[in-house]
Every structure is written in C-alpha cells, then in structure tokens.
XYZ file of C-alpha atoms in Angstrom:
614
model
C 24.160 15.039 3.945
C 20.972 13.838 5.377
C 20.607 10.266 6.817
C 17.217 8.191 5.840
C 15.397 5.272 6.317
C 14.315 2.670 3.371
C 10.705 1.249 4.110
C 8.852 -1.698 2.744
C 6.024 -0.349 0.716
C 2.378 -1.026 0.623
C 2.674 -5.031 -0.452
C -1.144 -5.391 -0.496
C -2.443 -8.001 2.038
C 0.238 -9.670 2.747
C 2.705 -9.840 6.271
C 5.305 -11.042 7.754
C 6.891 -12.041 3.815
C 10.517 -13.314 3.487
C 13.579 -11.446 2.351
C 14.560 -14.075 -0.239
C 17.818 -12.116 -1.881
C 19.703 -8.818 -0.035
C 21.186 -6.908 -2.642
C 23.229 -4.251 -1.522
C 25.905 -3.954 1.410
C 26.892 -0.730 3.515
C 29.113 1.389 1.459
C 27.204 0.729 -1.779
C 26.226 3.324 -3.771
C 22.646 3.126 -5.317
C 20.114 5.158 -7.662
C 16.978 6.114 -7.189
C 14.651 3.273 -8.060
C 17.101 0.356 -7.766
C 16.099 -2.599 -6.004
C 17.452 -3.208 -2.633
C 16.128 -6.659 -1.662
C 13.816 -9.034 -2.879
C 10.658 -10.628 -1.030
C 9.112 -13.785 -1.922
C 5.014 -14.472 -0.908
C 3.162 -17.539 -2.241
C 2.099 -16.039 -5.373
C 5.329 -13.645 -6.666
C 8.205 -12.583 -6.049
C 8.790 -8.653 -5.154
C 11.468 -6.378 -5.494
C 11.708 -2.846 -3.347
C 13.458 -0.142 -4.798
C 15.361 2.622 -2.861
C 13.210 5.926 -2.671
C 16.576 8.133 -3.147
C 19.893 7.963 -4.696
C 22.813 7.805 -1.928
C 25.130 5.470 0.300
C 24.074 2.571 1.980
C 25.048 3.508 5.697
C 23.562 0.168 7.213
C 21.376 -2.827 6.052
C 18.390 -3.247 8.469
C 17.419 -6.943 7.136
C 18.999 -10.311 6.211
C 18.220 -13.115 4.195
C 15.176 -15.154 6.408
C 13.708 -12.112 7.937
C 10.069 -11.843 7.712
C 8.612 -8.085 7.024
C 5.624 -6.356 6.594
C 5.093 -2.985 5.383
C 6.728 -0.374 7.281
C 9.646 -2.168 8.184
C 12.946 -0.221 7.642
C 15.330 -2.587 4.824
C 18.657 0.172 4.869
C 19.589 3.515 6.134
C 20.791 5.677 3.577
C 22.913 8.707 3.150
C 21.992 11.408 0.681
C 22.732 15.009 -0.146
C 18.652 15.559 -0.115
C 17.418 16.634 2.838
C 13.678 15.403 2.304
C 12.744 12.608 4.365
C 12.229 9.852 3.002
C 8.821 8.893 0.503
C 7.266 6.020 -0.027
C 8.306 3.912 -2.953
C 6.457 4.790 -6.730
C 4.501 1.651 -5.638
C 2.255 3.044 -3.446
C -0.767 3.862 -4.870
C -1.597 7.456 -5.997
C -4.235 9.979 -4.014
C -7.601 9.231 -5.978
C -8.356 11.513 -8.339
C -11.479 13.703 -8.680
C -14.064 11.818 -10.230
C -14.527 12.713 -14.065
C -18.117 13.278 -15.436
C -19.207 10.901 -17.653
C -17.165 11.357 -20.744
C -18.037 13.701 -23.406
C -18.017 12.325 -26.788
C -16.867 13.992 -30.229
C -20.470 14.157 -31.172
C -21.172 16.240 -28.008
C -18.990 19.294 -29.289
C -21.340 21.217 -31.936
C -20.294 24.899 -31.948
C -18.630 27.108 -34.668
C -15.193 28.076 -34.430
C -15.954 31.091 -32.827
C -18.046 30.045 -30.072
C -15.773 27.232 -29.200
C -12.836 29.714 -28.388
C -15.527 31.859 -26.427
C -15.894 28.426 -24.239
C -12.228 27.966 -23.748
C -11.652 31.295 -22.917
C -14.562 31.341 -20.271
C -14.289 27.742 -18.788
C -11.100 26.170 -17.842
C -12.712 23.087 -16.655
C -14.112 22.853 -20.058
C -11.233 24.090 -21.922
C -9.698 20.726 -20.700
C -12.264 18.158 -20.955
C -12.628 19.750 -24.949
C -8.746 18.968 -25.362
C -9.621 15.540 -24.203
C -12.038 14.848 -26.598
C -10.161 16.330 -29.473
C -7.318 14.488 -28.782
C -9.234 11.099 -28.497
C -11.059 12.212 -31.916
C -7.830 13.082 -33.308
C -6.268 9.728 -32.518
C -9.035 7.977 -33.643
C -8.772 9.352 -37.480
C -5.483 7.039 -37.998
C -6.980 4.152 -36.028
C -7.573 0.610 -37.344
C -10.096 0.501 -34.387
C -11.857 3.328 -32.089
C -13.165 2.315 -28.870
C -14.692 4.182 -25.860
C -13.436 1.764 -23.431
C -10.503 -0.605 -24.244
C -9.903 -3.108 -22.792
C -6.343 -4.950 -22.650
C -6.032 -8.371 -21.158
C -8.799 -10.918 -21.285
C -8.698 -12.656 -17.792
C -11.308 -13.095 -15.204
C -10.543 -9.775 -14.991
C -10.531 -8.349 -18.345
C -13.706 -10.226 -19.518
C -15.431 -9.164 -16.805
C -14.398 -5.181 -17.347
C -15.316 -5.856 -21.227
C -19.005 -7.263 -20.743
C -19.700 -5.044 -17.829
C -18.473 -1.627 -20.093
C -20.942 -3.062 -22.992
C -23.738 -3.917 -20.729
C -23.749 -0.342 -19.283
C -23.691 1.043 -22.592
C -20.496 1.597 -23.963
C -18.497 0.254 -27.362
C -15.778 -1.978 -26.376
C -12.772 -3.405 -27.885
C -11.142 -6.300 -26.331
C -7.231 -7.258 -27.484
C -6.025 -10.505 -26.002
C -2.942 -12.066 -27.200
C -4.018 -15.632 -26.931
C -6.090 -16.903 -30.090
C -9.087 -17.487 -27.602
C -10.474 -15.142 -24.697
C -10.009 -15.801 -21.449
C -6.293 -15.055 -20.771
C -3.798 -16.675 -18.333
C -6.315 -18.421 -16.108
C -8.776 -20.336 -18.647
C -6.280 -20.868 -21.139
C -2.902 -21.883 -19.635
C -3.780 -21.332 -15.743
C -6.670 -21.616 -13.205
C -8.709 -23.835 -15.201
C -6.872 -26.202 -16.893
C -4.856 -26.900 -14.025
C -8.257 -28.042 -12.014
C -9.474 -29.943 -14.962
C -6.405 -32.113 -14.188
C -6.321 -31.549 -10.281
C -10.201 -33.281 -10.739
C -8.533 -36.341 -12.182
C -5.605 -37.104 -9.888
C -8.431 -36.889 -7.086
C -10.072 -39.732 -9.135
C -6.972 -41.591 -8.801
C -6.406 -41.130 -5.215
C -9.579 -41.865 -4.485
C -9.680 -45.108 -6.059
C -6.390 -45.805 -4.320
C -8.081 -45.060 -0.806
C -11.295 -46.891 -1.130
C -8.908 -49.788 -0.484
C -9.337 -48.804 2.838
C -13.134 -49.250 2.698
C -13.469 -52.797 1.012
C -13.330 -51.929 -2.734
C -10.324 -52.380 -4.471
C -9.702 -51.344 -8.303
C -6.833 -52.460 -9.881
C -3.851 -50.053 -10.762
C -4.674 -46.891 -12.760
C -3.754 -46.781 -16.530
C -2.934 -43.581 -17.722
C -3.572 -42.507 -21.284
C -2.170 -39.131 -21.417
C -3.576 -37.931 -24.648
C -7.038 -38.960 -22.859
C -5.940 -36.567 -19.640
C -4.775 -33.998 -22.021
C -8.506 -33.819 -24.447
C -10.511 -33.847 -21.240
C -8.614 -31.285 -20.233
C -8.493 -29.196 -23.577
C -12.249 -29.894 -23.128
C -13.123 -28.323 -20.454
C -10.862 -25.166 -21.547
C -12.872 -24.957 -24.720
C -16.096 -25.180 -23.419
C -15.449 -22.404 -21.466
C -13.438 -19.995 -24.066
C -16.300 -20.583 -26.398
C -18.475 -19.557 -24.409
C -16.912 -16.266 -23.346
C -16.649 -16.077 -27.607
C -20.587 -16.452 -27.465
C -20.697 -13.635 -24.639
C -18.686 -10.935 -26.422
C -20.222 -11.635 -29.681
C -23.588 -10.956 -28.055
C -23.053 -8.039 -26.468
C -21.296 -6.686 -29.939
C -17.714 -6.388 -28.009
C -14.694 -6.339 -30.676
C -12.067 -9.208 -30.252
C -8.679 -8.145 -30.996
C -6.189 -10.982 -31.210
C -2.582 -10.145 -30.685
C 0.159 -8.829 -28.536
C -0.019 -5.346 -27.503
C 1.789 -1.558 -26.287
C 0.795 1.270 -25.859
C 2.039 3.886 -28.637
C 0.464 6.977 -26.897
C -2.087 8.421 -24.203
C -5.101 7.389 -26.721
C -3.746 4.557 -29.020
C -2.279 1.139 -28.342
C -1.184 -0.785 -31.507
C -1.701 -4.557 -31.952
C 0.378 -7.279 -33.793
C -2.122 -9.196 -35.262
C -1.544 -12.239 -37.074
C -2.783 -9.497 -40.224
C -0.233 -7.081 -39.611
C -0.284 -4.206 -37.190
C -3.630 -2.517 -36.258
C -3.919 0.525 -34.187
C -6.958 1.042 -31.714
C -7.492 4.389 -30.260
C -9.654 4.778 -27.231
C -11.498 7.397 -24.962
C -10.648 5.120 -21.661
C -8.713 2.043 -21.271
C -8.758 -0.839 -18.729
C -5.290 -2.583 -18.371
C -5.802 -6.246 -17.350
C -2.327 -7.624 -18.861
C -1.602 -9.629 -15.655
C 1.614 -11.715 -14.756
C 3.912 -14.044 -15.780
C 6.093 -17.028 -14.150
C 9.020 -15.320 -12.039
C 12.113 -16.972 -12.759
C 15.640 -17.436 -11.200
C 18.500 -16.016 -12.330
C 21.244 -18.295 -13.840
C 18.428 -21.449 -14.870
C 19.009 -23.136 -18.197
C 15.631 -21.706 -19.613
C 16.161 -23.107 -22.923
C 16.189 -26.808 -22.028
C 12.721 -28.129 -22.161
C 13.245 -30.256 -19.118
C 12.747 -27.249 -17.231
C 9.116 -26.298 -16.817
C 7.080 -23.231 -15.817
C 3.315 -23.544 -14.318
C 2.324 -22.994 -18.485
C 4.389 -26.010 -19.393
C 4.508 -28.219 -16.868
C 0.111 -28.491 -17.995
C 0.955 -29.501 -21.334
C 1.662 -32.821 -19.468
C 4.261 -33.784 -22.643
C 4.615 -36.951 -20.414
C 4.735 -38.260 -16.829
C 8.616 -38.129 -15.063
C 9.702 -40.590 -13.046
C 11.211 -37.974 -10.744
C 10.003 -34.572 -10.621
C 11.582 -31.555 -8.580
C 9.141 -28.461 -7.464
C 11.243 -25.319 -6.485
C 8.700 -23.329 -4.433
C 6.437 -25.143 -2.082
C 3.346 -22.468 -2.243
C 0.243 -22.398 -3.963
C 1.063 -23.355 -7.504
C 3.832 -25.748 -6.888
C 1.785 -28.088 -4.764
C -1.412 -27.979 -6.904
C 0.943 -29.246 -9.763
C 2.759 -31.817 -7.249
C -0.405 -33.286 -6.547
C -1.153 -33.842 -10.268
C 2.100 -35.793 -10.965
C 2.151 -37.402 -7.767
C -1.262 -39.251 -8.656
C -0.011 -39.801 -12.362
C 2.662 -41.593 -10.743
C 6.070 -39.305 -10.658
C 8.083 -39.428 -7.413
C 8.299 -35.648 -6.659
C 10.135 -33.628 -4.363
C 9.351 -30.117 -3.150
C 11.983 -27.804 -1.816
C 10.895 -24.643 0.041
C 13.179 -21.934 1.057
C 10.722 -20.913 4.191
C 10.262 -23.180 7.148
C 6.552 -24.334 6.334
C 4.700 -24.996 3.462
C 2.610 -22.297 2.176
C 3.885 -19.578 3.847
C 1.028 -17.393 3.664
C -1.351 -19.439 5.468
C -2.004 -20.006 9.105
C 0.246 -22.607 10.440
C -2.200 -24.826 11.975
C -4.186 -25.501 8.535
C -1.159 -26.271 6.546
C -0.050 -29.081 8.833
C -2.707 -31.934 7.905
C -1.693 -31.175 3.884
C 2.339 -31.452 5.191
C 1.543 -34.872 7.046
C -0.778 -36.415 4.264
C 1.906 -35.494 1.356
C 4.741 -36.321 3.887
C 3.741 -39.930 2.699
C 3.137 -39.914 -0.858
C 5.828 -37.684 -1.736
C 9.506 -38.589 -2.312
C 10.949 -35.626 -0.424
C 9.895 -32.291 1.608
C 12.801 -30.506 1.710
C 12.277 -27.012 3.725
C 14.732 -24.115 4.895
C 16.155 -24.959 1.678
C 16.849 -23.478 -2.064
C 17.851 -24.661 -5.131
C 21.627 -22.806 -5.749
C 22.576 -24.423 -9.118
C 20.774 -26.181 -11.463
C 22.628 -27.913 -14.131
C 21.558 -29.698 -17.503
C 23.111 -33.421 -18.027
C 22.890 -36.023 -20.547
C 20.376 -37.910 -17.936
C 18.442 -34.663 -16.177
C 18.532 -31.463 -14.373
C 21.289 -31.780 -11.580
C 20.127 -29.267 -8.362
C 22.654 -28.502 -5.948
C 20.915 -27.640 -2.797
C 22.253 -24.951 -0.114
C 20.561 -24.381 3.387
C 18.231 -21.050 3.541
C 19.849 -20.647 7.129
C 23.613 -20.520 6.164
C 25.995 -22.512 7.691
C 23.941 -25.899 7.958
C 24.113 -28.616 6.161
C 22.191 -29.149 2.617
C 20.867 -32.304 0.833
C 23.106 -33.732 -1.754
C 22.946 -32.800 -5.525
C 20.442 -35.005 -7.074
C 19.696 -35.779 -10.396
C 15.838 -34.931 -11.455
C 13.907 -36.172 -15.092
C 12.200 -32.397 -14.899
C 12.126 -29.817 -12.521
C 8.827 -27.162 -12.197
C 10.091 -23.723 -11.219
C 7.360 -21.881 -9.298
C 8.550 -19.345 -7.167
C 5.440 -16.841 -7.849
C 4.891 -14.582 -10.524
C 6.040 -11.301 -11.733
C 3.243 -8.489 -13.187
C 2.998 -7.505 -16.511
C 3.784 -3.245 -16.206
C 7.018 -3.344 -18.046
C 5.679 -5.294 -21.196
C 2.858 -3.082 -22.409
C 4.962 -0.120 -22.932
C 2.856 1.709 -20.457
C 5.231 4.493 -19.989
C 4.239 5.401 -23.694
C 0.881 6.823 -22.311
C 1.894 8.570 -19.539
C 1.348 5.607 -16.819
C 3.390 4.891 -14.029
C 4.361 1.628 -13.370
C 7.120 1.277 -10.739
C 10.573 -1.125 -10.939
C 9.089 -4.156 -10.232
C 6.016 -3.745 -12.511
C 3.153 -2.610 -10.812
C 0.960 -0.226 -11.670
C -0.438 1.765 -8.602
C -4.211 3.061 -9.076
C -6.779 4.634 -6.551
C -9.668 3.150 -4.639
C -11.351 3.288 -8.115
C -8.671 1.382 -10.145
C -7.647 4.596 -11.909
C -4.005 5.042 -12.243
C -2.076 8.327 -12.702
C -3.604 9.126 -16.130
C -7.103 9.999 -15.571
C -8.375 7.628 -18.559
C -6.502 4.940 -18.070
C -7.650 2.704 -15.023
C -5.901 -0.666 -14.365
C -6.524 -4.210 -12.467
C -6.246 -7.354 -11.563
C -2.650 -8.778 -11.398
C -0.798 -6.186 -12.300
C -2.216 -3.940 -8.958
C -1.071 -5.776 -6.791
C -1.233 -8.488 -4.378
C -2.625 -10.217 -4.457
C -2.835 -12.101 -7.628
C -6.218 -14.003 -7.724
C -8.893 -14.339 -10.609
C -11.811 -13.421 -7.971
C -10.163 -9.974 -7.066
C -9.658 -8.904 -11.040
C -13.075 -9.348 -12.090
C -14.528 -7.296 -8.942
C -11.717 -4.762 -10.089
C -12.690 -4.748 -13.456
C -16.220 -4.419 -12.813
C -15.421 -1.362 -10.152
C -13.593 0.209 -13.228
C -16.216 -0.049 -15.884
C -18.747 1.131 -13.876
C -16.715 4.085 -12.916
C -16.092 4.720 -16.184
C -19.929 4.660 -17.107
C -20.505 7.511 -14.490
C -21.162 5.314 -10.751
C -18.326 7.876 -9.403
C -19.694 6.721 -5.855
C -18.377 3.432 -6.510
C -14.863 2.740 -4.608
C -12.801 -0.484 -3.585
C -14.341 -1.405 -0.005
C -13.714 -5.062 0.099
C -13.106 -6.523 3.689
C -11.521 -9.235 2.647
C -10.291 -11.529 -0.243
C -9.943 -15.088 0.204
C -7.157 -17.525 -0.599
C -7.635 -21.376 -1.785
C -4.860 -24.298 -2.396
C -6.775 -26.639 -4.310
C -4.361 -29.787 -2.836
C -5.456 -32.793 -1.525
C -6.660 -31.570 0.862
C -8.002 -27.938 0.536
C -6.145 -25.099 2.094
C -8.165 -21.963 1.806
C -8.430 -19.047 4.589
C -9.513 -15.370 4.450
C -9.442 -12.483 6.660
C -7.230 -11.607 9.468
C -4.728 -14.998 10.489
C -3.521 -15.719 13.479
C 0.339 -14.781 13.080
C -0.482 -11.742 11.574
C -3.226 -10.853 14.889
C -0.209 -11.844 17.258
C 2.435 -9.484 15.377
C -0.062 -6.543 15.311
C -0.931 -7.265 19.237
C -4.882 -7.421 18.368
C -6.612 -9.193 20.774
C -8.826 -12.184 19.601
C -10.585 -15.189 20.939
C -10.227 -18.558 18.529
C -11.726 -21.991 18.062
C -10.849 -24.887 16.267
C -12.684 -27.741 15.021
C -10.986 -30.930 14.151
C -12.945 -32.881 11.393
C -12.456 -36.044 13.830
C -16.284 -34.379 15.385
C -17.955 -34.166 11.931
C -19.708 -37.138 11.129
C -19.764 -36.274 7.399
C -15.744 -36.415 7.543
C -15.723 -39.435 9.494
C -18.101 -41.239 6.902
C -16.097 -39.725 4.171
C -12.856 -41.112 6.072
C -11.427 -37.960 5.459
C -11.225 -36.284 9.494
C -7.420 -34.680 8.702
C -9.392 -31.390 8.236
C -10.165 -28.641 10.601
C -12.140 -25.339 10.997
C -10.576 -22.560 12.762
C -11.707 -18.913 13.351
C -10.545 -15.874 14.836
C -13.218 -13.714 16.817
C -12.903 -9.904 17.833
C -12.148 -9.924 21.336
C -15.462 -8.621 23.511
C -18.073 -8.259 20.049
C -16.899 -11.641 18.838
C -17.410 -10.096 15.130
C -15.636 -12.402 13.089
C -11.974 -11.351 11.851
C -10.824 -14.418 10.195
C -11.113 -17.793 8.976
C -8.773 -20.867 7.668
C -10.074 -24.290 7.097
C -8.174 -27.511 5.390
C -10.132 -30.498 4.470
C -11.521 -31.902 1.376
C -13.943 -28.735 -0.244
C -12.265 -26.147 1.881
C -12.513 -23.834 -0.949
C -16.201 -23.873 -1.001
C -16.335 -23.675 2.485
C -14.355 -20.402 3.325
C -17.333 -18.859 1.385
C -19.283 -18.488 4.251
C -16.996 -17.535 6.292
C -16.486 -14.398 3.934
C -20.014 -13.289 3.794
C -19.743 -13.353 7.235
C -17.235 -10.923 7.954
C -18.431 -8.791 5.011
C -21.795 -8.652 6.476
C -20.379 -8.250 10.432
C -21.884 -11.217 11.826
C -20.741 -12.669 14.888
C -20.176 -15.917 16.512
C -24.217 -15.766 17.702
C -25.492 -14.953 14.095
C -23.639 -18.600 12.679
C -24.305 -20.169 15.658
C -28.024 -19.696 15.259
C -27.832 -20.207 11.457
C -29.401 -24.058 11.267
C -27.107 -25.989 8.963
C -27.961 -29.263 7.018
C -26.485 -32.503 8.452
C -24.426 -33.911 8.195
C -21.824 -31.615 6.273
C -18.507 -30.373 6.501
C -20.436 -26.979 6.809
C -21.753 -27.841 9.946
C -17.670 -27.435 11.364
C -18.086 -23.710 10.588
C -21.920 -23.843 13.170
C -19.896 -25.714 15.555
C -16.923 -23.376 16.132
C -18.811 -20.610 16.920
C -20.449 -22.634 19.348
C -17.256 -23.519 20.368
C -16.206 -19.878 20.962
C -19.683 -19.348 22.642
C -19.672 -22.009 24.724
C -23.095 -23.319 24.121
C -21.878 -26.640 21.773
C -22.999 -30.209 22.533
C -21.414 -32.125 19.989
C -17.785 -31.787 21.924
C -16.565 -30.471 25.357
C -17.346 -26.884 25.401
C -14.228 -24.467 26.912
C -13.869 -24.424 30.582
C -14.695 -20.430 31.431
C-alpha cells in the first residue's frame, strides 16, 4: 500500500478560491476520477477529482479554506505505488506542430505508388490516413468543412471569420437561431443593454443632489425589454452580415460529436452531419446550479431568465454575491425590487482585491435591502406566496438569518463548462470530470485536429480571452505554428454601479506568494473630474515590482473602471514602469489622470497630493 497526496490542479488564474462543499471523510473509499471537494470562484463552480482509486487516510481541507493550486485536499491510500499525477485537468504537453494540412486533392498517385509512399515514409503514411479518413467521412456528410467550428461566442465567431479570412472553408453550428452564442444573445450584452438603463435611473435619482429633480421613474417593461432586444439584434445581424460575406456556412442546431471527423446537428430540418478536416470547440458554459432547488418553478431564475425581465419583484433574493449576481442586483434594484444578496465568502466579489470592492459594498449597503455574507442558502422551498430560503452560517456554529419569504430568487453561483454535452469523448477528446477540456499553449487538445477555447478551457470564463483563443487556433490551423498563448495578463470587470475591474497580479495573492511589491492608491476624492462628477467613492491602486517598479498589477473601482483598467494592461504587456505612465501627459481633467497620478505617487514626484515620506 502506498500513501499519497491529492493536489489542487491547475485552476487557471485564480488563488486563494474557497472550498464550498467537502465530499468525502477518512475511511471513504473513492475511484479514480471522483470528485473530492468542490471550489467556488466568481465565475463557476469547480469540482477536483481524486488522481487514484483508494482510502481516504486524512482530509487536508474544510469547508472556508481558501486554496490555490498545489495545495494538498486528502491523503490517500492505494495499492499503486506511483506517486501521485496531476488531475486529467491539467493541460496536455503541446504537441508537435502539424504542417499545414494536406487536402484530398493533394494525394494524386496510382495505387501502386501510393503503397511505395507508405512503405517508405512513416510520417507520410500517417498524415495520408488522415486525409483519407477526413475524405472518407466527408462522402456521408450533409456538410464538409476544413475547419469547423462549434459554438458561436466571442469566441467562436472570432475562430470562424479569422479561419475564412486566412483562407479556409468554414462551417459554423450554433444552437441559438442567431450567431453570437451565450454572450450576445442571452449574456454579456443584453445584460449591459439593461445595466445602461438602471444607470439612467440612478442617475436621475442623484442629480437631486445637484439641484435638478425629475419626478419618479415610470417603468414600461415591454419598452426596457425592445431596447434591449434592440441592441441584441443589431449586433447578431450584423455578425449574420459578417459570415455571409466571408462565405462561412451557418449551421443552426444543437450538436455532438459522432466521431474523430463528423459531428451531427439537430436542425430544425432533421439531422445533418458535417464532417471536418479540423475543428474548433467553442461550446462554452452554462449556469451552475445547487443541488436540491425546485428548478421547475419559474420563480426561480438563472442569469438567462432572470433578463427576460417577465416583470419587476417586489423582493428579490441573489444567491452568489460575485460578478453576475450583482450586475443583475443592480438592474432590479433601479427598477425598483428590494433585493438581498447572500454570499457564502466574507466579502463581496471574492476574486478581487479587497480594497476596490469596499466603495461598491458601502454604496449598495444603502440601496439594498440586505447584504448577507458568511452565509448560504441551505433550503429553498416553493409556497403559495414565494420561494422560502432557510439560511445557515458558512462558519458553522453561528447564528443564521431567519427564513424569509422572497417573490423570486436569482441563483448565480458561477457557471459550469460545456465538455460533457458535446459528446466529445466520441472523437477521441479528453475532457475531465468537471468538464474541461485541457489543450496546449496553442489551444490544441489531445486529438491533434481538434483544438478547443474559450469557456470550456478554463478559467477563466470571459468573452475577451475566447476570441484571442479562437483567433490563436485558426491561425494555427492555417500554418502560423510559431504562434503560442503568451498573454501576461487578462483582465476582469464588474460592470456595477460602480465599476470593479482589476488585472494582473493583486495584492492578496503578492502577500501569499511572499513577492515583494511597492503600491499606491489614489482615492477619487483628488480627481477633479470625480469631484465634478460627484462621484469620488472610486480609487486607483497599483502594485509595482519591488526595485524595477515594472508594473505587476492593477484594480480600480469608480464609475468607467472597465475602460480604465485598459491602460493599465497595455502597460504591463508592454513592461512599462511607474516612470513610462508617469511621463505619459494625460488629458484633464479625467478619471485617467488617477492612473498618471499613482505612479507619481509610487515615484514620489506628485504635486496634486502629499507625496510618501521616504
């Protein structure tokens, strides 16, 4: 018997995330591949499987604890005496680069010369297979394709048009009846169209405070809901005008994968099958959920539903106080619901730096009904007059909020990726318990031809990092073999009132690791554009490398914080330091200038407050 440890995996970008559920005890006994606890980040929630069958001798975490990858979860006993390997989620070694793909048309020979090939050339004994088998699969196909592409996201879209541009024919399958997938249909876009109009409301409500009053907002909800629809079709028409242009076929329907070189389609004309030479997976996520919910009473809504804005409650509970739950708490709370959000960590948006989530926790501390935190939602019960939650402390022991009675309750505890639904297996891909789908530093997974992005990758889950995936794998595909993941940095926005965006290395996270930095804040009380805006809640802080003062990180809240952080990004991408923005003249006044005057800050030279002592 050999005695191992259980690690936390590669989860992407992401530290110091919460052990939401432990689900095993010592003296268990537990198969390869079955989940051992569960971790919750803003965006999803994450299961990690054991790497070997055996006994649980001893569980290393609880309920609470925060980990990061690396971290032992259980010691197990097991008759193998290999030490323990990483979970199926880490990503695969890259594989050797393929040659741009030879095509049917390519292989001219007579029968005799081709087996003289095979029998001289390995290398091309293979790559001829390949092709034959693509040709072959092709024969029974509805649809052939060189690239397909599955899933049509930011991501997907952006993989499709960037395959045709480079040369290649494309097929496209989507299962909505319009392109653009999760995010422009039921997802990034729509929820902003309606994020745009509460901060009409609110703003109205606060110019109170600057001598112009309006009187009390009327809502027309079918108005909220066409402007909305609006702005969603503008947009999915013209990504219908893109891929008509560049001759891309649209496949509507849902989709899996029947073999290595076909997926088949059901269309709303019956099932088509598309074969392809390589395929891009972009399938994404969908809504996590908790066990034990009643799911099929419409009073309970998912981030999909709760947009269709059926109607306005007069209380609303949000289970899960990160990203997605407090974009859609600001839209009811300025359409006039009373909501409450309960959060099972100690702070709102966990994955963001402390210091930038506190303004956003004071400002909705007083528009809100409740913030209830170190908390979770242990039963939730349908009634004749609502959703009853029964609330239990996240810390054990102390004492919860009394069951309440809510008119709808949004569940948004992250999202879970789309591996298992897409019958990936069927072609040879891995895709590990919880539904990932590891690939290399060039997107390709374990099947050579088959490359896969956005959501379903990893963490974490963001429009902005699927489309530079999906353009990485199409040009790969096209023959740029040189091209390889090498992003610095991806960042993260909240569009709440206000902003919460940050990218790059966070304070926590620097502290943990023992990096030394130096930091500055700004508070938005020095700007005079925030002042005149009568919005100075917000603040700029960076973290600086220690000595080179080479920029590591950034977080800012405030009103256009997501439009901010850009800067801040090209900056680390492009190694500047604190003297490269410091000398970089920016207009005033604006909120950008917070961003000049921090790195003043950290170099001592600013005039507009105190600089440091030294």
């Amino acid at each position: 018997m050999a005695l191992l440890e259980v690690k936390v995996p590669d989860i992407g970008d992401f530290q110091d995330v919460p052990v939401i559920e432990v689900l095993v005890k010592p003296g268990d006994t537990v198969e390869k591949e079955q989940s051992l606890v569960v971790l919750e980040s803003d965006k999803a929630t994450m299961e990690v499987p054991s790497t070997h069958a055996g006994t649980v001798k001893e569980v290393k975490v609880k309920v609470g604890d925060k980990v990061t990858m690396g971290v032992t979860i259980v010691m197990l006993e097991t008759a193998a005496s290999a030490a323990a390997s990483a979970p199926a989620a880490t990503a695969p070694a890259p594989a050797a680069a393929p040659a741009p793909a030879t095509s049917a048309s390519d292989i001219n020979v007579s029968g005799a010369e081709l087996a003289a090939v095979l029998a001289s050339s390995p290398s091309k004994a293979a790559e001829v297979r390949e092709v034959l088998a693509s040709t072959l699969a092709s024969l029974e196909a509805d649809y052939h394709a060189e690239v397909l592409v599955l899933g049509s996201g930011p991501g997907g879209y952006t993989a499709a048009f960037r395959s045709a541009d480079l040369g290649k024919k494309v097929v496209l399958v989507e299962r909505y009846s319009t392109l653009g997938g999760v995010c422009l249909n039921v997802g990034c876009i729509p929820s902003k169209a309606l994020l745009h109009t509460a901060k009409v409301i609110t703003d109205a409500e606060d110019a109170a405070h600057h001598g112009v009053t309006f009187g009390e907002a009327k809502i027309d909800l079918d108005g909220v809901r066409k402007f909305k629809e609006g702005v969603v079709g503008k947009l999915t028409k013209g990504l219908a005008s893109l891929a008509k242009a560049r001759k891309v076929t649209v496949v509507t329907g849902k989709a899996q994968f029947t073999g290595a070189r076909t997926l088949e389609v059901e269309t709303s004309e019956g099932k088509k099958v598309v074969s392809f030479e390589n395929c891009i997976i972009a399938a994404g996520s969908q809504s996590a959920r908790i066990p034990g919910f009643p799911y099929d009473d419409p009073r309970l809504l998912d981030s999909t539903t709760a947009l269709d804005l059926k109607d306005v409650p007069k209380r609303l509970l949000i289970i899960g106080g990160g990203i997605i739950g407090l974009e859609m708490a600001t839209v009811y709370d300025a359409l006039g619901s009373k909501v409450t959000v309960v959060e099972f960590m100690d702070r709102l948006i966990p994955a963001a730096d402390p210091d930038i989530v506190k303004p956003l926790a004071r400002r909705i501390e007083k528009r809100y009904e409740k913030i209830l935190l170190n908390t979770k939602v242990a039963k939730l019960e349908a009634v004749a007059n609502g959703l009853r939650a029964t609330f239990e402390s996240a810390k054990g022991g102390e004492a919860a909020p009394a069951p309440e009675i809510y008119d709808r309750v949004l569940l948004a505890v992250g999202r879970r990726p789309n591996g298992k639904a897409i019958a990936a297996d069927k072609a040879g891909v891995n895709v590990d318990e919880r539904g990932w789908i590891p690939v290399d530093n060039q997107m390709r997974t374990n099947v050579p031809h088959i490359y896969a992005i956005g959501d379903i990758v990893g963490e974490p889950m963001l429009a902005h990092k699927a489309s530079h995936e999906g353009k990485l794998a199409a040009e790969v595909i096209a023959g740029m073999t040189h091209h390889v993941w090498e992003a610095r940095t991806i960042p993260s926005v909240a569009y709440t009132d206000p902003e919460v965006a940050w990218m790059g290395l966070q304070e926590p996270e620097a502290k943990a690791k023992g990096i030394e930095y130096e930091k500055a804040m700004i508070p938005w009380a020095a700007s005079g554009r925030a002042i005149g805006m009568a919005r100075e809640e917000g603040a700029t802080k960076i973290l600086y490398e220690k000595g080179t003062r080479r920029i590591l990180g950034a977080a800012i809240v405030g009103i256009n914080a997501g439009e901010l952080i850009a800067e801040t990004v090209l900056a680390l991408e492009m190694g500047a330091d604190a003297e490269d923005i410091g000398l970089t003249i920016h207009a005033h006044p604006t909120l950008s200038e917070t961003v000049y005057f921090n790195a003043e800050m950290v170099e001592g030279t600013i005039t507009d407050l105190m600089p440091p002592k030294r």
